[in-house]
């Protein structure tokens, strides 16, 4: 074979390498910029990003019914604009779920998920603990950001949190300021600040005091003349 053909082959290989490298680099840059190439429609689409964290951190994230690898916090990139379903699951815990709408190019931070135990565990309290907690129960300040309207509506600032069929008593912000607790219908409720994912760990009277300790992991409440405690996280 003449030498000129070898030169042509070498040049062709170099051109092919350059084209391949350029295509890969372009794909990486497009992906890093949050873009997606739609070949059928012959256009580049701006995608979105979800950053999701949960407590506990070893739970599972299900995004649009598909489990995502890793652990909290998750970064879910390349997401098309629209409505997406999120679920966070862990054995022996209540499932957290929410439907979230996202716009093109938007970064959505989902940092409110807390999974509560499906079967709270009884925690023993010694006499000193009970005395100290009782003093706190008797001196709890009213949360000025929470308001009960028309007996059954719970409002946070100027936003409706939830509307109950029974009167609402003793509303209180949870430790992370992203959940609200209150008594209604003979049960203690803990709910996301938007009223979703309601958790009811225990039956409790409207006048029975309650408080969260251990960074919200333990619920302490009055039951008649007793002070009881439950681990809820």
PDB file of C-alpha atoms in Angstrom:
ATOM      1  CA  UNK A   1       0.000   0.000   0.000  1.00  0.00           C
ATOM      2  CA  UNK A   2       1.456   3.427  -0.938  1.00  0.00           C
ATOM      3  CA  UNK A   3       2.682   5.673   1.851  1.00  0.00           C
ATOM      4  CA  UNK A   4       0.137   8.350   1.001  1.00  0.00           C
ATOM      5  CA  UNK A   5      -2.661   5.973   2.019  1.00  0.00           C
ATOM      6  CA  UNK A   6      -1.026   5.432   5.413  1.00  0.00           C
ATOM      7  CA  UNK A   7      -0.893   9.200   5.832  1.00  0.00           C
ATOM      8  CA  UNK A   8      -4.570   9.469   4.901  1.00  0.00           C
ATOM      9  CA  UNK A   9      -5.469   6.773   7.452  1.00  0.00           C
ATOM     10  CA  UNK A  10      -3.462   8.504  10.176  1.00  0.00           C
ATOM     11  CA  UNK A  11      -5.134  11.818   9.427  1.00  0.00           C
ATOM     12  CA  UNK A  12      -8.555  10.169   9.405  1.00  0.00           C
ATOM     13  CA  UNK A  13      -7.863   8.589  12.789  1.00  0.00           C
ATOM     14  CA  UNK A  14      -6.808  11.934  14.226  1.00  0.00           C
ATOM     15  CA  UNK A  15      -9.908  13.630  12.855  1.00  0.00           C
ATOM     16  CA  UNK A  16     -12.097  10.835  14.262  1.00  0.00           C
ATOM     17  CA  UNK A  17     -10.397  11.181  17.667  1.00  0.00           C
ATOM     18  CA  UNK A  18     -10.884  14.944  17.678  1.00  0.00           C
ATOM     19  CA  UNK A  19     -14.538  14.635  16.672  1.00  0.00           C
ATOM     20  CA  UNK A  20     -15.177  11.959  19.315  1.00  0.00           C
ATOM     21  CA  UNK A  21     -13.422  13.986  22.029  1.00  0.00           C
ATOM     22  CA  UNK A  22     -15.322  17.114  21.016  1.00  0.00           C
ATOM     23  CA  UNK A  23     -18.659  15.276  21.116  1.00  0.00           C
ATOM     24  CA  UNK A  24     -17.951  13.793  24.548  1.00  0.00           C
ATOM     25  CA  UNK A  25     -16.760  17.137  25.923  1.00  0.00           C
ATOM     26  CA  UNK A  26     -19.842  18.867  24.551  1.00  0.00           C
ATOM     27  CA  UNK A  27     -22.106  16.225  26.110  1.00  0.00           C
ATOM     28  CA  UNK A  28     -20.379  16.648  29.482  1.00  0.00           C
ATOM     29  CA  UNK A  29     -20.673  20.447  29.330  1.00  0.00           C
ATOM     30  CA  UNK A  30     -24.332  20.254  28.314  1.00  0.00           C
ATOM     31  CA  UNK A  31     -25.080  17.855  31.156  1.00  0.00           C
ATOM     32  CA  UNK A  32     -23.173  19.992  33.660  1.00  0.00           C
ATOM     33  CA  UNK A  33     -25.179  23.017  32.557  1.00  0.00           C
ATOM     34  CA  UNK A  34     -28.420  21.180  33.301  1.00  0.00           C
ATOM     35  CA  UNK A  35     -29.325  20.747  29.623  1.00  0.00           C
ATOM     36  CA  UNK A  36     -30.663  17.769  27.727  1.00  0.00           C
ATOM     37  CA  UNK A  37     -30.530  17.121  23.968  1.00  0.00           C
ATOM     38  CA  UNK A  38     -33.824  15.942  22.476  1.00  0.00           C
ATOM     39  CA  UNK A  39     -32.807  14.423  19.137  1.00  0.00           C
ATOM     40  CA  UNK A  40     -36.340  13.762  17.897  1.00  0.00           C
ATOM     41  CA  UNK A  41     -37.389  17.345  18.535  1.00  0.00           C
ATOM     42  CA  UNK A  42     -33.984  18.723  17.503  1.00  0.00           C
ATOM     43  CA  UNK A  43     -33.649  21.031  20.466  1.00  0.00           C
ATOM     44  CA  UNK A  44     -31.838  21.446  23.779  1.00  0.00           C
ATOM     45  CA  UNK A  45     -34.014  21.492  26.891  1.00  0.00           C
ATOM     46  CA  UNK A  46     -33.199  23.081  30.248  1.00  0.00           C
ATOM     47  CA  UNK A  47     -33.570  20.484  33.011  1.00  0.00           C
ATOM     48  CA  UNK A  48     -34.012  20.822  36.763  1.00  0.00           C
ATOM     49  CA  UNK A  49     -32.297  19.612  39.916  1.00  0.00           C
ATOM     50  CA  UNK A  50     -33.702  18.179  43.143  1.00  0.00           C
ATOM     51  CA  UNK A  51     -31.641  18.168  46.345  1.00  0.00           C
ATOM     52  CA  UNK A  52     -33.392  15.962  48.901  1.00  0.00           C
ATOM     53  CA  UNK A  53     -32.397  15.302  52.500  1.00  0.00           C
ATOM     54  CA  UNK A  54     -34.128  13.269  55.177  1.00  0.00           C
ATOM     55  CA  UNK A  55     -33.958  12.108  58.751  1.00  0.00           C
ATOM     56  CA  UNK A  56     -32.897   9.351  59.210  1.00  0.00           C
ATOM     57  CA  UNK A  57     -30.227   9.596  56.528  1.00  0.00           C
ATOM     58  CA  UNK A  58     -30.256   5.877  55.673  1.00  0.00           C
ATOM     59  CA  UNK A  59     -33.798   5.905  54.304  1.00  0.00           C
ATOM     60  CA  UNK A  60     -34.684   5.212  50.647  1.00  0.00           C
ATOM     61  CA  UNK A  61     -35.661   7.906  48.169  1.00  0.00           C
ATOM     62  CA  UNK A  62     -38.245   6.941  45.539  1.00  0.00           C
ATOM     63  CA  UNK A  63     -38.447   9.470  42.719  1.00  0.00           C
ATOM     64  CA  UNK A  64     -41.331   8.921  40.302  1.00  0.00           C
ATOM     65  CA  UNK A  65     -41.643   5.329  41.571  1.00  0.00           C
ATOM     66  CA  UNK A  66     -37.944   4.570  41.010  1.00  0.00           C
ATOM     67  CA  UNK A  67     -35.558   4.095  43.913  1.00  0.00           C
ATOM     68  CA  UNK A  68     -32.449   6.307  43.850  1.00  0.00           C
ATOM     69  CA  UNK A  69     -29.088   5.004  44.981  1.00  0.00           C
ATOM     70  CA  UNK A  70     -27.130   6.484  47.849  1.00  0.00           C
ATOM     71  CA  UNK A  71     -28.265   8.118  51.038  1.00  0.00           C
ATOM     72  CA  UNK A  72     -29.352  11.533  52.235  1.00  0.00           C
ATOM     73  CA  UNK A  73     -28.719  14.083  50.876  1.00  0.00           C
ATOM     74  CA  UNK A  74     -29.544  13.006  47.313  1.00  0.00           C
ATOM     75  CA  UNK A  75     -28.899  15.060  44.171  1.00  0.00           C
ATOM     76  CA  UNK A  76     -31.358  14.135  41.418  1.00  0.00           C
ATOM     77  CA  UNK A  77     -30.344  15.939  38.231  1.00  0.00           C
ATOM     78  CA  UNK A  78     -31.526  16.036  34.631  1.00  0.00           C
ATOM     79  CA  UNK A  79     -35.191  16.252  35.647  1.00  0.00           C
ATOM     80  CA  UNK A  80     -37.732  17.528  33.153  1.00  0.00           C
ATOM     81  CA  UNK A  81     -40.082  20.351  34.111  1.00  0.00           C
ATOM     82  CA  UNK A  82     -43.433  19.190  35.426  1.00  0.00           C
ATOM     83  CA  UNK A  83     -44.936  17.336  38.369  1.00  0.00           C
ATOM     84  CA  UNK A  84     -42.907  14.696  40.191  1.00  0.00           C
ATOM     85  CA  UNK A  85     -43.690  12.258  42.996  1.00  0.00           C
ATOM     86  CA  UNK A  86     -41.273  11.853  45.901  1.00  0.00           C
ATOM     87  CA  UNK A  87     -41.408   9.199  48.608  1.00  0.00           C
ATOM     88  CA  UNK A  88     -38.973   8.483  51.418  1.00  0.00           C
ATOM     89  CA  UNK A  89     -39.225   5.074  53.044  1.00  0.00           C
ATOM     90  CA  UNK A  90     -37.629   3.077  55.822  1.00  0.00           C
ATOM     91  CA  UNK A  91     -38.753  -0.078  57.577  1.00  0.00           C
ATOM     92  CA  UNK A  92     -40.660   0.578  60.829  1.00  0.00           C
ATOM     93  CA  UNK A  93     -41.170   4.245  59.926  1.00  0.00           C
ATOM     94  CA  UNK A  94     -44.068   6.096  58.359  1.00  0.00           C
ATOM     95  CA  UNK A  95     -43.516   6.870  54.679  1.00  0.00           C
ATOM     96  CA  UNK A  96     -43.094  10.534  53.752  1.00  0.00           C
ATOM     97  CA  UNK A  97     -44.550  11.528  50.378  1.00  0.00           C
ATOM     98  CA  UNK A  98     -45.163  14.677  48.389  1.00  0.00           C
ATOM     99  CA  UNK A  99     -45.940  15.761  44.830  1.00  0.00           C
ATOM    100  CA  UNK A 100     -43.799  18.692  43.714  1.00  0.00           C
ATOM    101  CA  UNK A 101     -44.048  20.846  40.587  1.00  0.00           C
ATOM    102  CA  UNK A 102     -40.788  22.132  39.135  1.00  0.00           C
ATOM    103  CA  UNK A 103     -40.032  24.633  36.364  1.00  0.00           C
ATOM    104  CA  UNK A 104     -37.284  24.299  33.765  1.00  0.00           C
ATOM    105  CA  UNK A 105     -33.888  25.217  35.189  1.00  0.00           C
ATOM    106  CA  UNK A 106     -35.154  25.303  38.765  1.00  0.00           C
ATOM    107  CA  UNK A 107     -33.267  23.840  41.727  1.00  0.00           C
ATOM    108  CA  UNK A 108     -35.649  22.418  44.330  1.00  0.00           C
ATOM    109  CA  UNK A 109     -34.421  21.970  47.897  1.00  0.00           C
ATOM    110  CA  UNK A 110     -36.466  19.400  49.817  1.00  0.00           C
ATOM    111  CA  UNK A 111     -35.128  19.406  53.371  1.00  0.00           C
ATOM    112  CA  UNK A 112     -38.231  18.965  55.538  1.00  0.00           C
ATOM    113  CA  UNK A 113     -38.706  15.156  55.406  1.00  0.00           C
ATOM    114  CA  UNK A 114     -38.636  13.546  58.832  1.00  0.00           C
ATOM    115  CA  UNK A 115     -39.686   9.929  59.177  1.00  0.00           C
ATOM    116  CA  UNK A 116     -41.489   9.135  62.419  1.00  0.00           C
ATOM    117  CA  UNK A 117     -41.638   5.670  63.913  1.00  0.00           C
ATOM    118  CA  UNK A 118     -44.739   3.672  62.960  1.00  0.00           C
ATOM    119  CA  UNK A 119     -44.757   2.156  66.454  1.00  0.00           C
ATOM    120  CA  UNK A 120     -43.382   4.640  69.015  1.00  0.00           C
ATOM    121  CA  UNK A 121     -41.350   3.102  71.831  1.00  0.00           C
ATOM    122  CA  UNK A 122     -42.099   3.742  75.495  1.00  0.00           C
ATOM    123  CA  UNK A 123     -39.284   5.560  77.300  1.00  0.00           C
ATOM    124  CA  UNK A 124     -38.888   5.392  81.068  1.00  0.00           C
ATOM    125  CA  UNK A 125     -38.421   8.603  83.048  1.00  0.00           C
ATOM    126  CA  UNK A 126     -36.963   8.807  86.528  1.00  0.00           C
ATOM    127  CA  UNK A 127     -38.365  11.116  89.216  1.00  0.00           C
ATOM    128  CA  UNK A 128     -35.894  13.920  88.497  1.00  0.00           C
ATOM    129  CA  UNK A 129     -36.731  13.849  84.792  1.00  0.00           C
ATOM    130  CA  UNK A 130     -40.444  13.978  85.525  1.00  0.00           C
ATOM    131  CA  UNK A 131     -40.103  16.924  87.889  1.00  0.00           C
ATOM    132  CA  UNK A 132     -38.002  18.899  85.439  1.00  0.00           C
ATOM    133  CA  UNK A 133     -40.297  18.155  82.506  1.00  0.00           C
ATOM    134  CA  UNK A 134     -43.404  18.990  84.544  1.00  0.00           C
ATOM    135  CA  UNK A 135     -41.913  22.397  85.301  1.00  0.00           C
ATOM    136  CA  UNK A 136     -41.341  22.964  81.581  1.00  0.00           C
ATOM    137  CA  UNK A 137     -44.885  21.852  80.751  1.00  0.00           C
ATOM    138  CA  UNK A 138     -46.262  24.408  83.200  1.00  0.00           C
ATOM    139  CA  UNK A 139     -44.195  27.231  81.694  1.00  0.00           C
ATOM    140  CA  UNK A 140     -44.543  26.750  77.951  1.00  0.00           C
ATOM    141  CA  UNK A 141     -44.813  30.007  76.026  1.00  0.00           C
ATOM    142  CA  UNK A 142     -47.494  30.502  73.390  1.00  0.00           C
ATOM    143  CA  UNK A 143     -46.179  30.367  69.825  1.00  0.00           C
ATOM    144  CA  UNK A 144     -47.150  33.727  68.339  1.00  0.00           C
ATOM    145  CA  UNK A 145     -46.638  32.561  64.747  1.00  0.00           C
ATOM    146  CA  UNK A 146     -49.428  29.976  65.065  1.00  0.00           C
ATOM    147  CA  UNK A 147     -53.069  30.989  65.195  1.00  0.00           C
ATOM    148  CA  UNK A 148     -56.287  28.990  65.485  1.00  0.00           C
ATOM    149  CA  UNK A 149     -59.189  30.517  63.547  1.00  0.00           C
ATOM    150  CA  UNK A 150     -62.830  29.453  63.698  1.00  0.00           C
ATOM    151  CA  UNK A 151     -61.749  26.772  66.207  1.00  0.00           C
ATOM    152  CA  UNK A 152     -60.783  24.261  63.496  1.00  0.00           C
ATOM    153  CA  UNK A 153     -58.288  26.114  61.271  1.00  0.00           C
ATOM    154  CA  UNK A 154     -54.582  26.236  62.077  1.00  0.00           C
ATOM    155  CA  UNK A 155     -52.638  29.101  60.512  1.00  0.00           C
ATOM    156  CA  UNK A 156     -48.901  29.728  60.400  1.00  0.00           C
ATOM    157  CA  UNK A 157     -48.277  33.427  59.866  1.00  0.00           C
ATOM    158  CA  UNK A 158     -50.662  34.204  56.982  1.00  0.00           C
ATOM    159  CA  UNK A 159     -50.751  30.665  55.573  1.00  0.00           C
ATOM    160  CA  UNK A 160     -53.362  27.982  56.250  1.00  0.00           C
ATOM    161  CA  UNK A 161     -51.643  24.850  57.542  1.00  0.00           C
ATOM    162  CA  UNK A 162     -54.653  22.580  57.922  1.00  0.00           C
ATOM    163  CA  UNK A 163     -58.384  22.577  58.503  1.00  0.00           C
ATOM    164  CA  UNK A 164     -59.705  19.941  60.926  1.00  0.00           C
ATOM    165  CA  UNK A 165     -63.187  18.575  61.547  1.00  0.00           C
ATOM    166  CA  UNK A 166     -62.618  18.973  65.307  1.00  0.00           C
ATOM    167  CA  UNK A 167     -61.328  21.964  67.304  1.00  0.00           C
ATOM    168  CA  UNK A 168     -57.574  22.542  67.406  1.00  0.00           C
ATOM    169  CA  UNK A 169     -55.769  22.936  70.732  1.00  0.00           C
ATOM    170  CA  UNK A 170     -52.210  23.707  71.856  1.00  0.00           C
ATOM    171  CA  UNK A 171     -50.554  24.368  68.466  1.00  0.00           C
ATOM    172  CA  UNK A 172     -46.789  24.409  68.655  1.00  0.00           C
ATOM    173  CA  UNK A 173     -43.857  24.623  66.254  1.00  0.00           C
ATOM    174  CA  UNK A 174     -41.748  21.478  66.149  1.00  0.00           C
ATOM    175  CA  UNK A 175     -37.998  21.723  66.779  1.00  0.00           C
ATOM    176  CA  UNK A 176     -37.000  22.099  63.117  1.00  0.00           C
ATOM    177  CA  UNK A 177     -39.519  24.912  62.438  1.00  0.00           C
ATOM    178  CA  UNK A 178     -40.751  22.946  59.410  1.00  0.00           C
ATOM    179  CA  UNK A 179     -43.402  20.946  61.244  1.00  0.00           C
ATOM    180  CA  UNK A 180     -46.332  21.862  63.454  1.00  0.00           C
ATOM    181  CA  UNK A 181     -47.852  19.909  66.349  1.00  0.00           C
ATOM    182  CA  UNK A 182     -51.328  20.279  67.846  1.00  0.00           C
ATOM    183  CA  UNK A 183     -54.120  18.356  69.560  1.00  0.00           C
ATOM    184  CA  UNK A 184     -57.401  17.646  67.770  1.00  0.00           C
ATOM    185  CA  UNK A 185     -60.027  14.926  67.972  1.00  0.00           C
ATOM    186  CA  UNK A 186     -58.349  13.283  70.942  1.00  0.00           C
ATOM    187  CA  UNK A 187     -54.972  12.806  69.204  1.00  0.00           C
ATOM    188  CA  UNK A 188     -51.657  14.594  68.988  1.00  0.00           C
ATOM    189  CA  UNK A 189     -50.861  15.539  65.388  1.00  0.00           C
ATOM    190  CA  UNK A 190     -47.465  16.355  63.879  1.00  0.00           C
ATOM    191  CA  UNK A 191     -47.624  17.634  60.315  1.00  0.00           C
ATOM    192  CA  UNK A 192     -45.464  19.308  57.697  1.00  0.00           C
ATOM    193  CA  UNK A 193     -45.829  23.086  57.645  1.00  0.00           C
ATOM    194  CA  UNK A 194     -48.012  22.767  54.515  1.00  0.00           C
ATOM    195  CA  UNK A 195     -50.391  20.349  56.256  1.00  0.00           C
ATOM    196  CA  UNK A 196     -49.159  17.187  54.529  1.00  0.00           C
ATOM    197  CA  UNK A 197     -47.763  13.969  56.040  1.00  0.00           C
ATOM    198  CA  UNK A 198     -49.734  14.016  59.275  1.00  0.00           C
ATOM    199  CA  UNK A 199     -48.420  11.738  62.017  1.00  0.00           C
ATOM    200  CA  UNK A 200     -50.460  10.813  65.110  1.00  0.00           C
ATOM    201  CA  UNK A 201     -48.231   9.131  67.700  1.00  0.00           C
ATOM    202  CA  UNK A 202     -50.619   9.027  70.677  1.00  0.00           C
ATOM    203  CA  UNK A 203     -54.118   9.744  71.937  1.00  0.00           C
ATOM    204  CA  UNK A 204     -54.139  12.762  74.218  1.00  0.00           C
ATOM    205  CA  UNK A 205     -56.715  15.062  75.798  1.00  0.00           C
ATOM    206  CA  UNK A 206     -57.165  18.680  74.731  1.00  0.00           C
ATOM    207  CA  UNK A 207     -55.903  20.009  78.068  1.00  0.00           C
ATOM    208  CA  UNK A 208     -53.029  17.552  78.524  1.00  0.00           C
ATOM    209  CA  UNK A 209     -49.630  19.186  78.202  1.00  0.00           C
ATOM    210  CA  UNK A 210     -46.918  17.874  75.896  1.00  0.00           C
ATOM    211  CA  UNK A 211     -43.342  18.725  74.991  1.00  0.00           C
ATOM    212  CA  UNK A 212     -40.587  17.409  72.729  1.00  0.00           C
ATOM    213  CA  UNK A 213     -37.102  16.710  74.057  1.00  0.00           C
ATOM    214  CA  UNK A 214     -33.878  15.181  72.690  1.00  0.00           C
ATOM    215  CA  UNK A 215     -34.060  17.364  69.561  1.00  0.00           C
ATOM    216  CA  UNK A 216     -37.610  16.238  68.898  1.00  0.00           C
ATOM    217  CA  UNK A 217     -36.893  12.520  69.089  1.00  0.00           C
ATOM    218  CA  UNK A 218     -38.850  12.029  72.341  1.00  0.00           C
ATOM    219  CA  UNK A 219     -42.403  13.091  73.093  1.00  0.00           C
ATOM    220  CA  UNK A 220     -43.299  13.669  76.746  1.00  0.00           C
ATOM    221  CA  UNK A 221     -46.945  14.200  77.651  1.00  0.00           C
ATOM    222  CA  UNK A 222     -49.421  14.221  80.488  1.00  0.00           C
ATOM    223  CA  UNK A 223     -51.869  11.340  80.881  1.00  0.00           C
ATOM    224  CA  UNK A 224     -54.033  12.172  83.860  1.00  0.00           C
ATOM    225  CA  UNK A 225     -51.682  12.407  86.853  1.00  0.00           C
ATOM    226  CA  UNK A 226     -48.838  10.632  85.016  1.00  0.00           C
ATOM    227  CA  UNK A 227     -45.981  11.886  82.878  1.00  0.00           C
ATOM    228  CA  UNK A 228     -45.263   9.481  80.006  1.00  0.00           C
ATOM    229  CA  UNK A 229     -42.648   9.474  77.256  1.00  0.00           C
ATOM    230  CA  UNK A 230     -42.430   7.989  73.781  1.00  0.00           C
ATOM    231  CA  UNK A 231     -39.537   7.754  71.338  1.00  0.00           C
ATOM    232  CA  UNK A 232     -41.022   8.852  68.023  1.00  0.00           C
ATOM    233  CA  UNK A 233     -37.856   9.088  65.877  1.00  0.00           C
TER     234      UNK A 233
END
